[in-house]
Each structure stands twice: as structure tokens, then as C-alpha cells.
PDB file of C-alpha atoms and ligand atoms in Angstrom:
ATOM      1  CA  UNK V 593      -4.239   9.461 -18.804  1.00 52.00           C
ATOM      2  CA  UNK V 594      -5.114  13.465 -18.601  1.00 49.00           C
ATOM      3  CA  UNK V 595      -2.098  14.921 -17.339  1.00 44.00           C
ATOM      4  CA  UNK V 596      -4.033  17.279 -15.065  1.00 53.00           C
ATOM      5  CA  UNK V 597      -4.900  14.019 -12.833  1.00 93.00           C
ATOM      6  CA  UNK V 598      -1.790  12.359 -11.553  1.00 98.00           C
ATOM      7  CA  UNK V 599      -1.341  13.411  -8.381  1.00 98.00           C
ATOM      8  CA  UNK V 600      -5.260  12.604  -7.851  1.00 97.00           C
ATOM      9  CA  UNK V 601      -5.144   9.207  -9.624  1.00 97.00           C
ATOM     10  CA  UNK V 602      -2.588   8.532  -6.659  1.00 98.00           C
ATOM     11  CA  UNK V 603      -4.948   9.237  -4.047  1.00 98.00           C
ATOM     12  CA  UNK V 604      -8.021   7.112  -5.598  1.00 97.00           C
ATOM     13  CA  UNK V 605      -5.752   4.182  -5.382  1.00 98.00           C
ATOM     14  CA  UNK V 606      -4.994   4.879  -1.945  1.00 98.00           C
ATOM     15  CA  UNK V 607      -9.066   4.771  -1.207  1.00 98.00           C
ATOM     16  CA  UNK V 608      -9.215   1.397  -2.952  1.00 97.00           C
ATOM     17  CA  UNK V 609      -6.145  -0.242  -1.870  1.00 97.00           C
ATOM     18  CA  UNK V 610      -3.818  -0.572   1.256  1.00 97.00           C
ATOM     19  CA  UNK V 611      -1.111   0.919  -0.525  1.00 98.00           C
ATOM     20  CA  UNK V 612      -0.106   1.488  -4.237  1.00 98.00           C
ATOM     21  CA  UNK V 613       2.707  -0.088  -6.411  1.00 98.00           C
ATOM     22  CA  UNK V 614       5.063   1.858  -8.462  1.00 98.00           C
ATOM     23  CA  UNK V 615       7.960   0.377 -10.257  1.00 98.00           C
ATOM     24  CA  UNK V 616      10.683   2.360 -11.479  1.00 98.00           C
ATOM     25  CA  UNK V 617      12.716   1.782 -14.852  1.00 97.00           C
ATOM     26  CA  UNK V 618      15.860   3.345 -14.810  1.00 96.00           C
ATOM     27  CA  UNK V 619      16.540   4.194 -18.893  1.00 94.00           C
ATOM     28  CA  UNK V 620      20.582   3.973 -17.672  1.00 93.00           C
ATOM     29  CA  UNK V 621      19.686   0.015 -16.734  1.00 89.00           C
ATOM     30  CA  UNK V 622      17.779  -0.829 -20.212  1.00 87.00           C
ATOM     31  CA  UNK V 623      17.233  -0.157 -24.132  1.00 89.00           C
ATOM     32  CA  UNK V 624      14.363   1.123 -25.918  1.00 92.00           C
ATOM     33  CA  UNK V 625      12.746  -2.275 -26.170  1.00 93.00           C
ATOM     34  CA  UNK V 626      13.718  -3.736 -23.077  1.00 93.00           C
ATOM     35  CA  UNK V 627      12.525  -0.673 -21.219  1.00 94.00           C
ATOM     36  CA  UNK V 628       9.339  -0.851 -23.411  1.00 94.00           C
ATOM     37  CA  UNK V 629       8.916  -4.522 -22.790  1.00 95.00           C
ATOM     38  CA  UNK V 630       9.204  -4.440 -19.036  1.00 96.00           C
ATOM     39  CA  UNK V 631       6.680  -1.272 -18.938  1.00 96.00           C
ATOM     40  CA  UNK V 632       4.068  -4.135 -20.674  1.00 97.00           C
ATOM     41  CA  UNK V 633       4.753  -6.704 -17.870  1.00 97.00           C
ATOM     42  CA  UNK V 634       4.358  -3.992 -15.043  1.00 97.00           C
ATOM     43  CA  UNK V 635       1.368  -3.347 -15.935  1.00 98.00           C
ATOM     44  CA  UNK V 636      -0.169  -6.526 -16.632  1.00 98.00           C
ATOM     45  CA  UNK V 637       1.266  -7.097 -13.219  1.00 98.00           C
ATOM     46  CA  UNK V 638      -1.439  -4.978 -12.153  1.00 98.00           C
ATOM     47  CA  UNK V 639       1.524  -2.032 -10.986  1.00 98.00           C
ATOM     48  CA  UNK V 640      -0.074   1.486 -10.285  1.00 98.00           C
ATOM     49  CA  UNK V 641       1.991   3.970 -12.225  1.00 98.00           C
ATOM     50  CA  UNK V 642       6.064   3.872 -13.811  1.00 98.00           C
ATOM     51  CA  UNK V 643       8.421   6.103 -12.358  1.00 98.00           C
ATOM     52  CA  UNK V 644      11.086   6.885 -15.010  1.00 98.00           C
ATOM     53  CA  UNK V 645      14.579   7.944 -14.236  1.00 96.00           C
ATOM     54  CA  UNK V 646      17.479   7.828 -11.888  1.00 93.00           C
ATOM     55  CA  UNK V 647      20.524   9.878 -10.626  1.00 93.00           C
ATOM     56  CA  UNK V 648      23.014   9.721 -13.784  1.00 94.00           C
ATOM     57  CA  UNK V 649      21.543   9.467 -17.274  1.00 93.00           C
ATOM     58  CA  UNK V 650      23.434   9.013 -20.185  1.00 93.00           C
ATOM     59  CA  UNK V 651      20.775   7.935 -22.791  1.00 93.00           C
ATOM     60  CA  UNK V 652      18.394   9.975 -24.696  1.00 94.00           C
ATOM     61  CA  UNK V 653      14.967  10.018 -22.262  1.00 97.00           C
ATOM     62  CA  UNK V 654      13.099  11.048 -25.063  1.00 97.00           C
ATOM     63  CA  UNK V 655      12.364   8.156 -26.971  1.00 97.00           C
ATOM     64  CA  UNK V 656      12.276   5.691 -23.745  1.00 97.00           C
ATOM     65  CA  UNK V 657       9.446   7.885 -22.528  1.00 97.00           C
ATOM     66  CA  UNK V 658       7.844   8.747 -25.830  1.00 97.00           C
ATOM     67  CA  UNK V 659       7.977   4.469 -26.165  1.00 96.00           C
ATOM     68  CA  UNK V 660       6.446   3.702 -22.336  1.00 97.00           C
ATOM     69  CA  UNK V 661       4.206   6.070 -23.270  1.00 96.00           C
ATOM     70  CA  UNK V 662       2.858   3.862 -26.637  1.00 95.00           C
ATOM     71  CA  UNK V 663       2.923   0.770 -25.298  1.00 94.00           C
ATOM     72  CA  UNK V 664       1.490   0.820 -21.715  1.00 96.00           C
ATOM     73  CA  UNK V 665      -1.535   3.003 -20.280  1.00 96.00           C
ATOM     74  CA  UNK V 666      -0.209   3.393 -17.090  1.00 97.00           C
ATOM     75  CA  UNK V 667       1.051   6.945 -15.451  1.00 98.00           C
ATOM     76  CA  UNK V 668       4.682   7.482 -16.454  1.00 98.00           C
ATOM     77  CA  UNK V 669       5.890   9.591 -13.676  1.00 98.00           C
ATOM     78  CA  UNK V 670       9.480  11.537 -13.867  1.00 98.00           C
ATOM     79  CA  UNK V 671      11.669  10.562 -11.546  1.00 98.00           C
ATOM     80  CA  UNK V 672      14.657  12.779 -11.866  1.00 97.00           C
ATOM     81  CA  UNK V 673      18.219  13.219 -10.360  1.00 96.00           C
ATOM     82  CA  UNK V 674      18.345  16.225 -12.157  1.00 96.00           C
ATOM     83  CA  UNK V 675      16.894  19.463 -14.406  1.00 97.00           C
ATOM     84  CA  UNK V 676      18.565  17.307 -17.640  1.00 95.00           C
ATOM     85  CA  UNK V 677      15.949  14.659 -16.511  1.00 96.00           C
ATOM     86  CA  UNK V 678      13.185  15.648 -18.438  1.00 98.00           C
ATOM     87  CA  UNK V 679      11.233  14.529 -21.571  1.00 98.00           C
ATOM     88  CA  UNK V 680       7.397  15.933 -22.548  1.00 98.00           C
ATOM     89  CA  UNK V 681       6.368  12.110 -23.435  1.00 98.00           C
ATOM     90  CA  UNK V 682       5.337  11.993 -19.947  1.00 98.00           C
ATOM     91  CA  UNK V 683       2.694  12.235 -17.620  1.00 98.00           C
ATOM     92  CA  UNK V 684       3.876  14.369 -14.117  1.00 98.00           C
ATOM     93  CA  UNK V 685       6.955  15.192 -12.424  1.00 98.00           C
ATOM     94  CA  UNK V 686       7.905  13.794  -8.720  1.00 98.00           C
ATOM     95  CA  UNK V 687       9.361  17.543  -8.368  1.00 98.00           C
ATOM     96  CA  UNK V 688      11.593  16.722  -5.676  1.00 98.00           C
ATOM     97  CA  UNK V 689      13.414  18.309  -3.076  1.00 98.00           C
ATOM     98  CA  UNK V 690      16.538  16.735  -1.077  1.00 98.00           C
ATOM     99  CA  UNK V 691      15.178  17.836   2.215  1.00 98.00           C
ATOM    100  CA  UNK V 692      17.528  15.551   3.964  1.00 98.00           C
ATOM    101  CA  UNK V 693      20.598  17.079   2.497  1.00 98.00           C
ATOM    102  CA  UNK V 694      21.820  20.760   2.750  1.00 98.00           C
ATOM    103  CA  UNK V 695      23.050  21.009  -0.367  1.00 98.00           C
ATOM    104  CA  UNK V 696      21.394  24.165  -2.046  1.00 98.00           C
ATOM    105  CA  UNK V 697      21.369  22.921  -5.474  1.00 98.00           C
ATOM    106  CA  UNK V 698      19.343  19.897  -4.648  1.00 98.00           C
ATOM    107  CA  UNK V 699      17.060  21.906  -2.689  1.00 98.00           C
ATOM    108  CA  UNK V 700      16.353  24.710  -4.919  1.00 98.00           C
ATOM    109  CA  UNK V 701      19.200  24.953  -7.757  1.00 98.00           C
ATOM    110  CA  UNK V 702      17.875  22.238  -9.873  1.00 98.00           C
ATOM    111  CA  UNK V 703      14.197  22.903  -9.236  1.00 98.00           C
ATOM    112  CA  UNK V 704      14.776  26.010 -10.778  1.00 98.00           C
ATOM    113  CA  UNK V 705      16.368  24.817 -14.040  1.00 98.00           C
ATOM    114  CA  UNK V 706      13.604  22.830 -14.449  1.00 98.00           C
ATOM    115  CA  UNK V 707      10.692  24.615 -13.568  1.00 98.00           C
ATOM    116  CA  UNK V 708      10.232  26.506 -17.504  1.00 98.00           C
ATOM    117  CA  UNK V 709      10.854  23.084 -18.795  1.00 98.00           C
ATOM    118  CA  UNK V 710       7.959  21.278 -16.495  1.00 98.00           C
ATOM    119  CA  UNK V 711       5.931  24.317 -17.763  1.00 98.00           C
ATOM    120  CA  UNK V 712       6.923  23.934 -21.424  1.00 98.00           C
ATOM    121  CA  UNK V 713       6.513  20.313 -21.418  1.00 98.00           C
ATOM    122  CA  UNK V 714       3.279  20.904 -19.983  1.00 97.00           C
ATOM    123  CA  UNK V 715       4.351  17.972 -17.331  1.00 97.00           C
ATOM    124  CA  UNK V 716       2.265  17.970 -13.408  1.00 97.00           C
ATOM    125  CA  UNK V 717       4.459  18.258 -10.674  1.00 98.00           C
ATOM    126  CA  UNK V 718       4.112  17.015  -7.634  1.00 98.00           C
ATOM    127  CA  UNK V 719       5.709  18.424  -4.895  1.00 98.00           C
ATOM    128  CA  UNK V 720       7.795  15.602  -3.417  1.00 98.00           C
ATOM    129  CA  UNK V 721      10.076  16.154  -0.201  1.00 98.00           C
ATOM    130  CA  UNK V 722      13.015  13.810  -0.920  1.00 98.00           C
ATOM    131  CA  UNK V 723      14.339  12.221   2.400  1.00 98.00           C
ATOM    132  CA  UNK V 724      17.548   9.784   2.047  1.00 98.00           C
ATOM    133  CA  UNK V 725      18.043   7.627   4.610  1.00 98.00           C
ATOM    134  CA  UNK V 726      21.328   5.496   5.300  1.00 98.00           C
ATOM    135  CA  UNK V 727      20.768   2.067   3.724  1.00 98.00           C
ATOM    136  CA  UNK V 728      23.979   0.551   4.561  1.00 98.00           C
ATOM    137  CA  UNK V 729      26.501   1.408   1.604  1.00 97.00           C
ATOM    138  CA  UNK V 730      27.038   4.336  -0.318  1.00 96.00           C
ATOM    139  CA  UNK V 731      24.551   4.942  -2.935  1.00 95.00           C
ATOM    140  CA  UNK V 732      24.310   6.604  -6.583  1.00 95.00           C
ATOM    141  CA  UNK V 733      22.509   9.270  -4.902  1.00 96.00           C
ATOM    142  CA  UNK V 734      24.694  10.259  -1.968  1.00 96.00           C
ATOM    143  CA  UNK V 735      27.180  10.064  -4.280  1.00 96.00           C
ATOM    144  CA  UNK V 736      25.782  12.376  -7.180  1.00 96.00           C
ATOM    145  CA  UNK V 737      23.925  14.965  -4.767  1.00 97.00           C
ATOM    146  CA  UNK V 738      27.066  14.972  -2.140  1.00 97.00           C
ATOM    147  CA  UNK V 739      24.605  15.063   1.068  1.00 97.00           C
ATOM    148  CA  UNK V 740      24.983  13.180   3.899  1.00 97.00           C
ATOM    149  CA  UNK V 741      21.661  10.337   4.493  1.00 98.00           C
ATOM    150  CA  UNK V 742      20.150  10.448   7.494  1.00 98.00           C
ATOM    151  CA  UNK V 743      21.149   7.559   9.953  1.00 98.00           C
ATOM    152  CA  UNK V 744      19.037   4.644   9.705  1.00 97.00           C
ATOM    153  CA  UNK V 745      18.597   4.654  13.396  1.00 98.00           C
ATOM    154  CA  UNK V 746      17.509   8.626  13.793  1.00 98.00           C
ATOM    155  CA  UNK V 747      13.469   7.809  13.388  1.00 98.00           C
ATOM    156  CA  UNK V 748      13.476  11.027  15.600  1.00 98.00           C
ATOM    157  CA  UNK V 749      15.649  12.823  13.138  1.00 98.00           C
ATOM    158  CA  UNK V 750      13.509  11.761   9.954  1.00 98.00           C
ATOM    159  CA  UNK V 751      10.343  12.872  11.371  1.00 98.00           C
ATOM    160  CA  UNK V 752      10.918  16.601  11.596  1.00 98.00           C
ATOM    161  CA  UNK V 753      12.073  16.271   8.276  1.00 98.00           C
ATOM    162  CA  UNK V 754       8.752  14.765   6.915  1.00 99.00           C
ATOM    163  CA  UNK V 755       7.287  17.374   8.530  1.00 98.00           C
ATOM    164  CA  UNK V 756       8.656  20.074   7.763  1.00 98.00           C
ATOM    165  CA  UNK V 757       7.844  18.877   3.737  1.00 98.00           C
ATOM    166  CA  UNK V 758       4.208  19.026   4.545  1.00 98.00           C
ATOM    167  CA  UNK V 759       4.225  22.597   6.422  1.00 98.00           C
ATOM    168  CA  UNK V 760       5.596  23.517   3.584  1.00 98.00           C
ATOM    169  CA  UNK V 761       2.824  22.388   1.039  1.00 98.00           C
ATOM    170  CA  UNK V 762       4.726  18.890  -0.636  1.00 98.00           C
ATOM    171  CA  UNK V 763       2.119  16.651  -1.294  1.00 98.00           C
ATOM    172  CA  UNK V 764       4.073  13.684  -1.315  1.00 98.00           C
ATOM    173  CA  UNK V 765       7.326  12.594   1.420  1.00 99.00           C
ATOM    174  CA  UNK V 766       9.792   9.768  -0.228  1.00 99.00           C
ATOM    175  CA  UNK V 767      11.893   8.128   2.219  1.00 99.00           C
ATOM    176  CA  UNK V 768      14.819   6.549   0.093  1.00 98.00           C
ATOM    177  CA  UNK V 769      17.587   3.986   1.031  1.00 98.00           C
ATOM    178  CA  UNK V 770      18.615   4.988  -2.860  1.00 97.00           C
ATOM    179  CA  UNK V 771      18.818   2.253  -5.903  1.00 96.00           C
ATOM    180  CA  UNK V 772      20.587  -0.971  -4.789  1.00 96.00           C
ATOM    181  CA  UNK V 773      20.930   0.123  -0.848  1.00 98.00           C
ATOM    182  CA  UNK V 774      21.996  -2.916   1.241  1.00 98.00           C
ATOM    183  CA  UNK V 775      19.254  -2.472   3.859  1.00 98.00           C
ATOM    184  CA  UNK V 776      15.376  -0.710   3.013  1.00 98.00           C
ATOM    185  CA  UNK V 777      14.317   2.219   5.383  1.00 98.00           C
ATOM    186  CA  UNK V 778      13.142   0.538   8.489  1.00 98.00           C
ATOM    187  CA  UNK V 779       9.553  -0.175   9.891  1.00 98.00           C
ATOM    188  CA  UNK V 780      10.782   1.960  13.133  1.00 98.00           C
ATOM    189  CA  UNK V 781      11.722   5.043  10.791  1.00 98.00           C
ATOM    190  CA  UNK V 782       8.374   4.527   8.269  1.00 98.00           C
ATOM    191  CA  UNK V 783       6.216   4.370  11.538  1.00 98.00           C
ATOM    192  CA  UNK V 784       7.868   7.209  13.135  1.00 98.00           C
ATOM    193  CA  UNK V 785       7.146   9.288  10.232  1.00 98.00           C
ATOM    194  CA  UNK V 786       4.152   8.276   9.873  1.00 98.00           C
ATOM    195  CA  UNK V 787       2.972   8.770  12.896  1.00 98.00           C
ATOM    196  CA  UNK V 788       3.957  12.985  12.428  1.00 98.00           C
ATOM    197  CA  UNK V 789       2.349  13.865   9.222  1.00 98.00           C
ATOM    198  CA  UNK V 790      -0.793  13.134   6.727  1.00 98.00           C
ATOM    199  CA  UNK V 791       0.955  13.328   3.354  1.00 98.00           C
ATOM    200  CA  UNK V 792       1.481   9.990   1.485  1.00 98.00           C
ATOM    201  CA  UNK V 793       4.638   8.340   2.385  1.00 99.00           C
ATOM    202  CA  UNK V 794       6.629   6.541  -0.889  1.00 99.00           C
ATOM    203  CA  UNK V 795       9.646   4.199   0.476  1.00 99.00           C
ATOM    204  CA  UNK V 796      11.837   2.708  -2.068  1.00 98.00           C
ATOM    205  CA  UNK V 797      15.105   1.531  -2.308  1.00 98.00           C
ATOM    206  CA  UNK V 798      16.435  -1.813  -1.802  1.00 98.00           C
ATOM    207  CA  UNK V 799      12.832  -3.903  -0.943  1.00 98.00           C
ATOM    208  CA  UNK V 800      14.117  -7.222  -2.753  1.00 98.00           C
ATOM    209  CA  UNK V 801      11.051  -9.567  -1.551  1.00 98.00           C
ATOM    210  CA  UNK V 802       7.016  -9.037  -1.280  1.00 98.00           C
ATOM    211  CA  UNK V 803       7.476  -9.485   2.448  1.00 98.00           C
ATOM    212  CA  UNK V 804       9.486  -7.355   2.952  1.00 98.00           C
ATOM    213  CA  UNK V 805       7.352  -4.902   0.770  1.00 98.00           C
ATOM    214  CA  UNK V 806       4.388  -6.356   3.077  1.00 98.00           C
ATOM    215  CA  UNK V 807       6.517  -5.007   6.613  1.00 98.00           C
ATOM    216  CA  UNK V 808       6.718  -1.907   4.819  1.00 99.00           C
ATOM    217  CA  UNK V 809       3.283  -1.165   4.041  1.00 98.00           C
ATOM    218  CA  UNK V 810       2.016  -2.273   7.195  1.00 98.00           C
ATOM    219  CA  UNK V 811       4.481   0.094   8.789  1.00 98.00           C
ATOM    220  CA  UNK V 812       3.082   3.310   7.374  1.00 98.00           C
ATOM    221  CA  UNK V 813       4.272   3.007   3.617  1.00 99.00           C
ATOM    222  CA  UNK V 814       2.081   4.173   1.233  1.00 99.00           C
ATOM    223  CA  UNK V 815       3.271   3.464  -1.835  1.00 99.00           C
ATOM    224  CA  UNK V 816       6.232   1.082  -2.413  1.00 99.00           C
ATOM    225  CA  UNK V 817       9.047   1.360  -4.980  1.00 98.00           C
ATOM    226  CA  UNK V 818      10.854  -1.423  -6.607  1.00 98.00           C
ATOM    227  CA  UNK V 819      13.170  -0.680  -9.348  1.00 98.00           C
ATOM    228  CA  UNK V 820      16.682  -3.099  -9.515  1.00 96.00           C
ATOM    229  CA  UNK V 821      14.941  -6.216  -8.188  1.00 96.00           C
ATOM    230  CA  UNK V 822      12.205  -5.964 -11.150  1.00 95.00           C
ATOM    231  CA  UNK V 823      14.852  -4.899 -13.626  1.00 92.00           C
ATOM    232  CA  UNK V 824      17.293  -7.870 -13.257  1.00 93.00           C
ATOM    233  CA  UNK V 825      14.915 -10.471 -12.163  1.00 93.00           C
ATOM    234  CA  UNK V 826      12.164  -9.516 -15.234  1.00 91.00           C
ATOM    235  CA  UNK V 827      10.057 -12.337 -13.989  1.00 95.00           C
ATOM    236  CA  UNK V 828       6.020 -11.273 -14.424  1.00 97.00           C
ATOM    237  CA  UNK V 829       5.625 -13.539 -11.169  1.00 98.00           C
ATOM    238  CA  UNK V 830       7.156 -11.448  -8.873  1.00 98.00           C
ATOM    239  CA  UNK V 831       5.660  -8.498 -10.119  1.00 97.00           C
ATOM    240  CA  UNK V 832       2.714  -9.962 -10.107  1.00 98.00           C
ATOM    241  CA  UNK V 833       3.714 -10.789  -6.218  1.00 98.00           C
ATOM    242  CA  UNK V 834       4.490  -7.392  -5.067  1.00 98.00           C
ATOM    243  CA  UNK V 835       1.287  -5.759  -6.581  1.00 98.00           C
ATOM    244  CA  UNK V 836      -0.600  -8.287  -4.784  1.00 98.00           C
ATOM    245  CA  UNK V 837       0.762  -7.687  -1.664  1.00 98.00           C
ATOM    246  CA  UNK V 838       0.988  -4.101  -1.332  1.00 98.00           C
ATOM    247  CA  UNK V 839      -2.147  -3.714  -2.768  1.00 98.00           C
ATOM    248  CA  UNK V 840      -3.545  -5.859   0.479  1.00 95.00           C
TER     249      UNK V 840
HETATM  250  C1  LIG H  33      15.398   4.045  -5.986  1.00 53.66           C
HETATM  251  O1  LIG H  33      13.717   3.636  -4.477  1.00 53.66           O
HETATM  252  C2  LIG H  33      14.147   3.310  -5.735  1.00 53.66           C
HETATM  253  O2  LIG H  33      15.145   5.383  -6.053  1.00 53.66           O
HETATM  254  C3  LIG H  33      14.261   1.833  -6.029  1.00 53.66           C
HETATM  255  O3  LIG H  33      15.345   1.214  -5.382  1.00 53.66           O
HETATM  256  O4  LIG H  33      16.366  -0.160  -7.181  1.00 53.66           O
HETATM  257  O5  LIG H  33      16.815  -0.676  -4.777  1.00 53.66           O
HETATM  258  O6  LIG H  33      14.575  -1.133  -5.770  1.00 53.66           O
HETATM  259  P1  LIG H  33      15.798  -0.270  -5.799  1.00 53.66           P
END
């Protein structure tokens, strides 16, 4: 896929679909093969792009990406906890900002690291604004980007938030219960959002079932992430599930 078209390939399968399905394969969680093997079965699943990455890395992203990248024709879209989180065998960049947090180097430090690399590597970004939300335990990301989530029951809170990412040009708002969380954002806090701004909304973060996936899209979620669920389950019929169902 032309790397020049990511962040427009994501809004043509918002015109044909109710929502789009990404699935994200965290290299920390797999090997080369098995990382390469479950790209394959995501997209025969009929999944809309691959977000790659997570908040601690420890393996080479390289050859993960560069692998993705050879075996499946989907989008591979960065998904980074941070400026180390980058590899040119991919397509775009969700070029994130921890909006939620007040912790400068999540908000800008980072970002600027990055930003000759995303250049370098020739990679799209797409301005993301990052919004964790309280899921119920403590996650790898409040943990590795020391902010605080917002409360799971501060809708009103969220919103401004959202908001606030859009005045200030992000094309994209990501409301995050982080990897593994307990409980998903709820359909209060999705519609709230919703309800304040025009920019895509991704949720993500512990959606276990295609129902609940289902609640979430008719909430206000645009796109839906699933990333653990796929990764320890591997079954192609659940996949197959989700896509199905947020796709409408
Ligand atoms: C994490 O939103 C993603 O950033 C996916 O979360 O692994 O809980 O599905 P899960």
C-alpha cells in the first residue's frame, strides 16, 4: 500500500463500513513467525489494517515489521510507546500524544525524538490524541508513561479532552483502557465523546467478545482494537467474528 495513503485508506473504510477493525500484534507477545503467521490470519479474517507495537519492547522491530510487511498486504501501522518504537518496514505512524496525562515527555518529549526518524523512515503520521481511561487495574501503560487515566466514570472529563485533540489538528482520538485492562472504555464515555467532536474515535483495550466490540461501535467507536484476546486465543473464527461485527 502507498505510504502516502494511510490515513485516507482509514476513512474509505469508514464510508463502506460501520466501523473498521484493527488488530494489534505486540512483537513483545510473539516471534518472527508467530507474529508473521497471525498477520496471515488477520487478514484473511477480513481485519482493516495491523497496528504494531506496545509500551515496552525488548525485541528487534525490524525484522517483525520487515516480515508483516512480506507476508500480508494489509496497512502495518506503528503503534509506539516510545521514539525506540520505530522500524522503516512500515506503512504510517499513530503519532501519538498522551493528552490524558501531564507528563511532558509523553506529550511532546518523545514526539520529538522521533520526528527525524518518521521523516527518515519516510513513515505517515497520523496525528493521534492518546486518551487513557481507567480500565479497572493498573496497566503497562500507566505504568511506563507514569500518568494518571482518566476515571472511567468522568464522560464529562474525557470529552474536553477529545476535543481539545481535534482543535488542535489530530486527526484521529484513541480512547484506551491499555493492553489487558479489566473493564473496556464504556458506551457512556465513547458516546459522550462522541457526541463533542468529528474526528474518528479508535477504542481498544480489553474488548474480549464481538459483542462487546458490537456495544462499542454502536456507541460511537469507530474503529475497534483487539490485541491480547487475538494473540492468545489465535483462533481465525473469532477474528473472523469481530471483523464481521464491527464491520456491521
Ligand atoms: C492496547 O487497545 C489495545 O493498546 C488492545 O488492548 O490487548 O486488551 O485487546 P487488548
Amino acid at each position: 500500500m502507498a505510504k502516502s495513503c494511510i490515513l485516507n485508506y482509514l476513512h474509505e473504510v469508514l464510508n463502506k463500513q460501520k466501523a473498521g477493525y484493527l488488530v494489534l500484534i505486540d512483537p513483545e507477545e510473539c516471534d518472527l513467525e508467530a507474529c508473521a503467521k497471525l498477520a496471515c490470519e488477520v487478514e484473511r479474517a477480513g481485519a482493516d489494517a495491523l497496528l504494531l507495537g506496545g509500551s515496552l519492547l525488548t525485541r528487534d522491530l525490524h525484522p517483525i515489521a520487515a516480515s508483516l510487511k512480506e507476508q500480508t498486504s494489509l496497512p502495518i501501522i506503528l503503534f509506539p510507546g516510545d521514539s525506540m518504537h520505530l522500524t522503516p518496514h512500515a506503512d504510517a505512524i499513530l503519532y501519538t500524544s498522551l493528552i490524558s496525562g501531564r507528563n511532558p515527555n509523553y506529550l511532546i518529549g518523545e514526539q520529538v525524538k522521533a520526528a527525524p526518524w518518521i521523516q527518515r523512515y519516510g513513515l505517515q503520521p497520523i496525528p493521534t490524541g492518546y486518551i487513557l481511561i481507567d480500565g479497572g487495574n493498573r496497566t503497562a501503560v500507566e505504568f511506563m508513561s507514569g500518568t494518571v487515566p482518566i476515571p472511567r466514570d468522568k464522560p464529562d472529563i474525557a470529552g474536553p479532552h477529545a476535543l481539545a485533540a481535534q482543535y488542535l489538528g489530530m486527526q484521529l482520538v484513541y480512547l484506551e483502557a491499555g493492553s489487558g485492562a479489566k473493564l473496556p472504555v464504556s458506551n457512556a464515555m465513547i458516546s459522550t465523546v462522541n457526541a463533542q467532536i468529528d474526528i474518528p474515535i479508535i477504542v481498544g483495550g480489553g474488548i474480549r467478545t464481538p459483542e462487546i466490540a458490537a456495544e462499542k461501535v454502536n456507541a460511537g467507536a469507530d474503529f475497534i482494537v483487539t490485541g491480547n484476546i487475538i494473540e492468545s486465543s489465535g483462533s481465525f473464527e473469532l477474528m473472523k467474528q469481530f471483523a464481521d461485527t464491527v464491520h456491521g
